[in-house]
Each structure stands twice: as C-alpha cells, then as structure tokens.
C-alpha cells in the first residue's frame, strides 16, 4: 500500500535524524495522538474547529450557488461579481485574517475565512455548470411551461452534480486549511489552531504531527460524507 510505504519512509527518516524535536516518527506521533484523544480539551478543540469550519463551508457554498445562479441569469450580476471573486481568489488568506481580527476579533475567525475561501471555488464551478446546461432542454421546459422548481430539479441539478463533486472536494480541503491557518494566527482558545500553535511553542513535534493527522482525518471524513450525499442526490434525480 502506498500509505504504508510512506509511513515506513517517515520512520526511516526519523531514525536517521534521531532528534524528536526536528522529526518525530510515526510511532511517537501515534502515541501522542492517543494521549491527546484521552483529553477533554482535545475533543472540545476538534468540535469547536469542526463546527466553525463547516459553518463557514455551508455559508460559502450557499452564497456561491445563489450568486452563480444570479450571475447566470443576469449579465450585470456576473460583471459586478467578477472583481470580488478575483479578489477573494488572489489576496492571501493572512491578509484577510489580520483584517478580520482587527474588525471582529478571533472567536469566529475561522467561520469567515472558510466562507471567503469556499465562495469563489463554488461560484466559479457552479457558474460553469449553469453555462453548460443544454439550452434545448430549457427551451422545451419553457415551451411546456414547466414550473421553475421542476426545471431546477430535473434539468439544472443533474447538470450541476458533476461540478459540485469536483468543487466540493477542493472546497472542503481548502476550508480546513484556511480555517485552521486562521486559528493559528488568531489564537481562539480550545481550537485545533491553538493546539498547533502550542505544540510549536513547546517544540512538541510529535504533538504537532498528531494535530495535523487529526485535521487530515476529519477533512477526509467530511469530504467522503459530502460526496456520498451528492451521490445519493444524483441517484434520486436520475
């Protein structure tokens, strides 16, 4: 298995370096992860970060879908949205984090940052999906006066499902990366970002890797759940 191969390489590098501060091996990391998982603070931090980041993901997704639909319907909306989307795609996350810390404080920083990162990803991909919709089907629906709800359900949604799958896979990973980075900078208490920062301060490389593995596992699980939901939706509409 490729994963097992890289774990072995990781362990060999840790043995060669022979310095737990510079490079903790997978065994030390697993021990630290087990130790952390026995702490209430660990689960409180995971729950807090997960809730904030997923809320930001949902907000960014809803806004991205809504504005992409409006941009698809009205060229003026598309023109006005273009510079905002370009700004959100290019400006470093750290710049937004610092501004939001000044304006709003650190407690909900990961919600806003996750939403800001997710929005342009979903917007661009969904707009492409709308633009690719078969116009002959739309003309037929208009001719037979199909209700707007049925048009969305039977024409737009099947077209958008593949675009949702690719954009959601990218967006959920970016939401966690940017949300945790915002927590590391903003330092809200009882968050994964705060745990990472403390591990760095005390030179606990094993703990740093343990927190990182927790983030990867949580992000992976969330991605699979999202794709499963989209698969179910696609199956029902088919």
XYZ file of N, CA and C in Angstrom, residues 23-161:
417
model
N 12.275 15.838 14.065
C 11.438 14.907 13.311
C 10.958 13.777 14.218
N 9.703 13.870 14.620
C 9.085 12.779 15.378
C 8.610 11.723 14.389
N 8.827 10.459 14.727
C 8.421 9.376 13.847
C 6.948 9.035 14.000
N 6.442 8.130 13.155
C 5.031 7.755 13.223
C 4.641 7.097 14.544
N 5.580 6.369 15.171
C 5.264 5.724 16.448
C 5.048 6.775 17.534
N 5.979 7.742 17.625
C 5.833 8.821 18.608
C 4.576 9.642 18.333
N 4.295 9.873 17.047
C 3.112 10.651 16.679
C 1.837 9.926 17.079
N 1.778 8.628 16.825
C 0.601 7.844 17.209
C 0.420 7.836 18.719
N 1.518 7.687 19.449
C 1.443 7.726 20.912
C 0.903 9.071 21.397
N 1.372 10.150 20.795
C 0.913 11.477 21.176
C -0.562 11.676 20.803
N -0.985 11.132 19.655
C -2.386 11.247 19.244
C -3.298 10.499 20.206
N -2.877 9.322 20.636
C -3.657 8.557 21.621
C -3.730 9.311 22.939
N -2.601 9.904 23.311
C -2.566 10.689 24.547
C -3.507 11.895 24.461
N -3.468 12.583 23.338
C -4.341 13.747 23.151
C -5.814 13.352 23.145
N -6.123 12.212 22.511
C -7.517 11.790 22.380
C -8.150 11.435 23.723
N -7.318 11.242 24.737
C -7.842 10.981 26.070
C -8.141 12.249 26.848
N -7.917 13.403 26.227
C -8.126 14.680 26.898
C -9.440 15.315 26.447
N -10.189 15.857 27.374
C -11.427 16.566 27.035
C -11.134 17.804 26.200
N -10.011 18.453 26.467
C -9.645 19.647 25.715
C -9.450 19.345 24.240
N -8.917 18.156 23.942
C -8.705 17.751 22.548
C -10.033 17.688 21.809
N -11.010 17.016 22.391
C -12.309 16.867 21.733
C -13.068 18.180 21.687
N -12.891 19.013 22.702
C -13.513 20.347 22.674
C -12.918 21.173 21.540
N -11.603 21.075 21.355
C -10.933 21.806 20.282
C -11.367 21.307 18.914
N -11.435 19.970 18.773
C -11.875 19.382 17.499
C -13.309 19.793 17.195
N -14.182 19.718 18.194
C -15.583 20.081 17.989
C -15.751 21.543 17.626
N -15.007 22.414 18.304
C -15.104 23.848 18.034
C -14.634 24.173 16.621
N -13.459 23.675 16.252
C -12.923 23.953 14.917
C -13.799 23.340 13.835
N -14.243 22.114 14.048
C -15.082 21.437 13.057
C -16.387 22.203 12.843
N -17.017 22.615 13.930
C -18.273 23.351 13.816
C -18.109 24.676 13.094
N -17.063 25.421 13.446
C -16.835 26.718 12.816
C -16.500 26.575 11.334
N -15.631 25.627 11.006
C -15.200 25.474 9.614
C -16.346 24.965 8.743
N -17.119 24.006 9.241
C -18.251 23.505 8.466
C -19.319 24.583 8.276
N -19.524 25.404 9.303
C -20.467 26.512 9.153
C -19.987 27.477 8.076
N -18.690 27.786 8.085
C -18.123 28.636 7.035
C -18.256 27.995 5.669
N -18.052 26.680 5.604
C -18.198 25.957 4.337
C -19.628 26.067 3.816
N -20.595 25.864 4.702
C -22.006 25.939 4.299
C -22.354 27.352 3.815
N -21.911 28.362 4.563
C -22.193 29.750 4.168
C -21.579 30.059 2.808
N -20.306 29.706 2.621
C -19.636 29.952 1.346
C -20.286 29.198 0.195
N -20.735 27.963 0.470
C -21.378 27.154 -0.564
C -22.721 27.752 -0.984
N -23.534 28.099 0.004
C -24.853 28.674 -0.299
C -24.706 29.978 -1.080
N -23.813 30.848 -0.616
C -23.598 32.119 -1.318
C -23.054 31.887 -2.726
N -22.148 30.924 -2.858
C -21.583 30.625 -4.171
C -22.631 30.137 -5.151
N -23.523 29.250 -4.697
C -24.571 28.721 -5.569
C -25.583 29.806 -5.922
N -26.006 30.570 -4.924
C -27.010 31.616 -5.153
C -26.482 32.668 -6.125
N -25.277 33.152 -5.884
C -24.724 34.203 -6.746
C -24.379 33.681 -8.136
N -24.004 32.414 -8.238
C -23.739 31.854 -9.568
C -25.030 31.768 -10.379
N -26.135 31.434 -9.712
C -27.419 31.380 -10.404
C -27.843 32.781 -10.862
N -27.659 33.760 -9.970
C -27.990 35.141 -10.333
C -27.103 35.631 -11.477
N -25.817 35.266 -11.428
C -24.889 35.673 -12.489
C -25.234 34.989 -13.806
N -25.738 33.765 -13.726
C -26.157 33.035 -14.928
C -27.373 33.700 -15.563
N -28.259 34.217 -14.716
C -29.490 34.833 -15.206
C -29.273 36.277 -15.663
N -28.385 36.994 -14.962
C -28.197 38.418 -15.240
C -26.717 38.726 -15.497
N -26.403 39.225 -16.654
C -25.013 39.551 -17.001
C -24.454 40.641 -16.100
N -25.314 41.540 -15.630
C -24.866 42.623 -14.758
C -24.324 42.065 -13.447
N -24.998 41.062 -12.902
C -24.529 40.428 -11.667
C -23.178 39.764 -11.902
N -23.019 39.117 -13.040
C -21.749 38.468 -13.379
C -20.616 39.484 -13.451
N -20.892 40.638 -14.049
C -19.866 41.672 -14.176
C -19.460 42.233 -12.808
N -20.449 42.464 -11.951
C -20.147 43.011 -10.633
C -19.458 41.971 -9.736
N -19.781 40.696 -9.920
C -19.198 39.643 -9.086
C -17.765 39.313 -9.485
N -17.426 39.560 -10.756
C -16.111 39.154 -11.268
C -14.944 39.738 -10.466
N -14.904 41.058 -10.168
C -13.754 41.570 -9.390
C -13.732 41.067 -7.950
N -14.906 40.854 -7.347
C -14.951 40.332 -5.979
C -14.389 38.916 -5.935
N -14.822 38.088 -6.873
C -14.328 36.710 -6.941
C -12.826 36.691 -7.202
N -12.368 37.553 -8.121
C -10.933 37.638 -8.394
C -10.142 38.070 -7.176
N -10.689 39.003 -6.410
C -10.029 39.467 -5.190
C -9.917 38.348 -4.163
N -11.011 37.617 -3.954
C -11.012 36.538 -2.972
C -10.082 35.398 -3.377
N -9.903 35.213 -4.683
C -9.039 34.132 -5.172
C -7.559 34.469 -5.070
N -7.214 35.763 -5.110
C -5.804 36.142 -5.221
C -5.197 36.722 -3.938
N -5.995 37.421 -3.136
C -5.445 38.036 -1.920
C -5.083 36.951 -0.910
N -3.895 36.989 -0.312
C -3.501 35.967 0.664
C -4.470 35.887 1.835
N -4.688 34.668 2.302
C -5.592 34.441 3.428
C -5.135 35.222 4.652
N -3.825 35.315 4.856
C -3.298 36.014 6.035
C -3.751 37.468 6.077
N -3.872 38.094 4.902
C -4.316 39.491 4.871
C -5.741 39.618 5.377
N -6.611 38.717 4.932
C -7.999 38.733 5.397
C -8.073 38.412 6.891
N -7.237 37.482 7.340
C -7.248 37.104 8.756
C -6.911 38.302 9.634
N -5.873 39.018 9.260
C -5.457 40.178 10.054
C -6.546 41.246 10.078
N -7.150 41.510 8.915
C -8.228 42.490 8.857
C -9.411 42.074 9.727
N -9.795 40.810 9.638
C -10.935 40.332 10.415
C -10.632 40.322 11.907
N -9.383 40.087 12.270
C -9.000 40.158 13.682
C -9.172 41.577 14.211
N -8.832 42.559 13.372
C -8.995 43.962 13.770
C -10.471 44.329 13.887
N -11.264 43.852 12.923
C -12.674 44.245 12.872
C -13.554 43.447 13.830
N -13.320 42.114 13.911
C -14.282 41.240 14.583
C -13.726 40.465 15.762
N -12.412 40.420 15.925
C -11.847 39.583 16.978
C -11.613 38.167 16.479
N -11.162 37.295 17.376
C -10.690 35.972 16.961
C -11.695 34.845 17.146
N -12.763 35.068 17.887
C -13.616 33.946 18.291
C -14.250 33.208 17.110
N -14.675 33.934 16.077
C -15.336 33.303 14.926
C -14.544 33.477 13.633
N -13.255 33.663 13.772
C -12.422 33.978 12.621
C -12.448 32.879 11.562
N -12.466 31.607 12.001
C -12.417 30.501 11.036
C -13.701 30.392 10.227
N -14.826 30.836 10.779
C -16.085 30.815 10.028
C -15.970 31.724 8.806
N -15.557 32.966 9.042
C -15.490 33.947 7.957
C -14.427 33.575 6.931
N -13.274 33.128 7.399
C -12.196 32.793 6.469
C -12.573 31.588 5.614
N -13.149 30.563 6.221
C -13.576 29.389 5.454
C -14.609 29.777 4.401
N -15.578 30.611 4.791
C -16.606 31.047 3.844
C -15.997 31.835 2.692
N -15.038 32.709 2.999
C -14.403 33.531 1.967
C -13.571 32.700 0.997
N -12.993 31.621 1.487
C -12.195 30.757 0.618
C -13.092 29.845 -0.218
N -14.164 29.353 0.373
C -15.056 28.423 -0.312
C -15.880 29.127 -1.389
N -16.336 30.348 -1.108
C -17.244 31.052 -2.015
C -16.757 31.104 -3.469
N -15.533 31.591 -3.758
C -15.136 31.681 -5.172
C -15.002 30.320 -5.845
N -14.603 29.301 -5.082
C -14.474 27.951 -5.663
C -15.836 27.449 -6.123
N -16.832 27.549 -5.249
C -18.172 27.073 -5.580
C -18.799 27.945 -6.656
N -18.602 29.252 -6.541
C -19.197 30.191 -7.511
C -18.721 29.887 -8.928
N -17.426 29.807 -9.115
C -16.863 29.612 -10.460
C -17.304 28.272 -11.038
N -17.211 27.211 -10.235
C -17.561 25.879 -10.731
C -19.049 25.766 -11.044
N -19.894 26.297 -10.156
C -21.339 26.217 -10.375
C -21.767 27.048 -11.578
N -21.156 28.206 -11.748
C -21.464 29.048 -12.908
C -21.100 28.325 -14.208
N -19.990 27.612 -14.199
C -19.612 26.809 -15.369
C -20.663 25.738 -15.643
N -21.185 25.144 -14.557
C -22.234 24.144 -14.712
C -23.499 24.729 -15.300
N -23.890 25.895 -14.813
C -25.071 26.556 -15.376
C -24.859 26.889 -16.854
N -23.682 27.412 -17.172
C -23.392 27.793 -18.561
C -23.400 26.583 -19.502
N -23.091 25.404 -18.940
C -23.031 24.192 -19.770
C -24.381 23.498 -19.918
N -25.416 24.033 -19.290
C -26.741 23.415 -19.358
C -27.269 23.418 -20.785
N -27.899 22.307 -21.154
C -28.446 22.153 -22.511
C -29.581 23.167 -22.735
N -29.365 24.107 -23.655
C -30.355 25.149 -23.912
C -31.614 24.603 -24.598
N -31.475 23.493 -25.309
C -32.654 22.897 -25.950
C -33.628 22.367 -24.900
N -33.081 21.784 -23.833
C -33.938 21.317 -22.747
C -34.638 22.486 -22.067
N -33.906 23.589 -21.909
C -34.505 24.766 -21.282
C -35.599 25.365 -22.169
N -35.369 25.364 -23.472
C -36.391 25.862 -24.388
C -37.634 24.983 -24.342
N -37.425 23.672 -24.273
C -38.554 22.748 -24.182
C -39.334 22.980 -22.889
N -38.592 23.157 -21.776
C -39.251 23.409 -20.489
C -40.052 24.707 -20.540
N -39.506 25.717 -21.212
C -40.213 26.993 -21.340
C -41.463 26.839 -22.213
N -41.321 26.064 -23.280
C -42.451 25.863 -24.188
C -43.619 25.175 -23.477
N -43.292 24.178 -22.684
C -44.340 23.422 -21.981
C -44.663 24.011 -20.605
N -44.115 25.205 -20.339
C -44.396 25.934 -19.096
C -44.140 25.080 -17.846
N -43.000 24.454 -17.859
C -42.604 23.657 -16.695
C -42.332 24.579 -15.517
N -42.825 24.262 -14.318
C -42.563 25.101 -13.147
C -41.063 25.245 -12.882
N -40.681 26.418 -12.358
C -39.256 26.693 -12.125
C -38.619 25.659 -11.210
N -39.379 25.208 -10.218
C -38.844 24.199 -9.309
C -38.487 22.909 -10.014
N -39.321 22.491 -10.957
C -39.047 21.273 -11.718
C -37.883 21.464 -12.690
N -37.767 22.685 -13.226
C -36.621 22.974 -14.102
C -35.313 22.810 -13.335
N -35.277 23.349 -12.117
C -34.080 23.222 -11.286
C -33.816 21.758 -10.942
N -34.889 21.060 -10.582
C -34.750 19.681 -10.106
C -34.352 18.709 -11.212
N -34.966 18.833 -12.392
C -34.784 17.824 -13.431
C -33.822 18.245 -14.546
N -33.530 19.514 -14.651
C -32.617 19.963 -15.716
C -31.307 20.494 -15.139
N -31.411 21.476 -14.249
C -30.188 22.094 -13.717
C -29.416 21.150 -12.781
N -30.129 20.541 -11.837
C -29.429 19.759 -10.814
C -28.634 18.587 -11.384
N -29.197 17.765 -12.283
C -28.368 16.693 -12.869
C -27.135 17.230 -13.585
N -27.271 18.412 -14.197
C -26.135 19.027 -14.879
C -25.069 19.494 -13.890
N -25.511 19.956 -12.720
C -24.592 20.551 -11.750
C -23.890 19.532 -10.860
N -24.461 18.343 -10.688
C -23.896 17.353 -9.763
C -22.411 17.083 -10.026
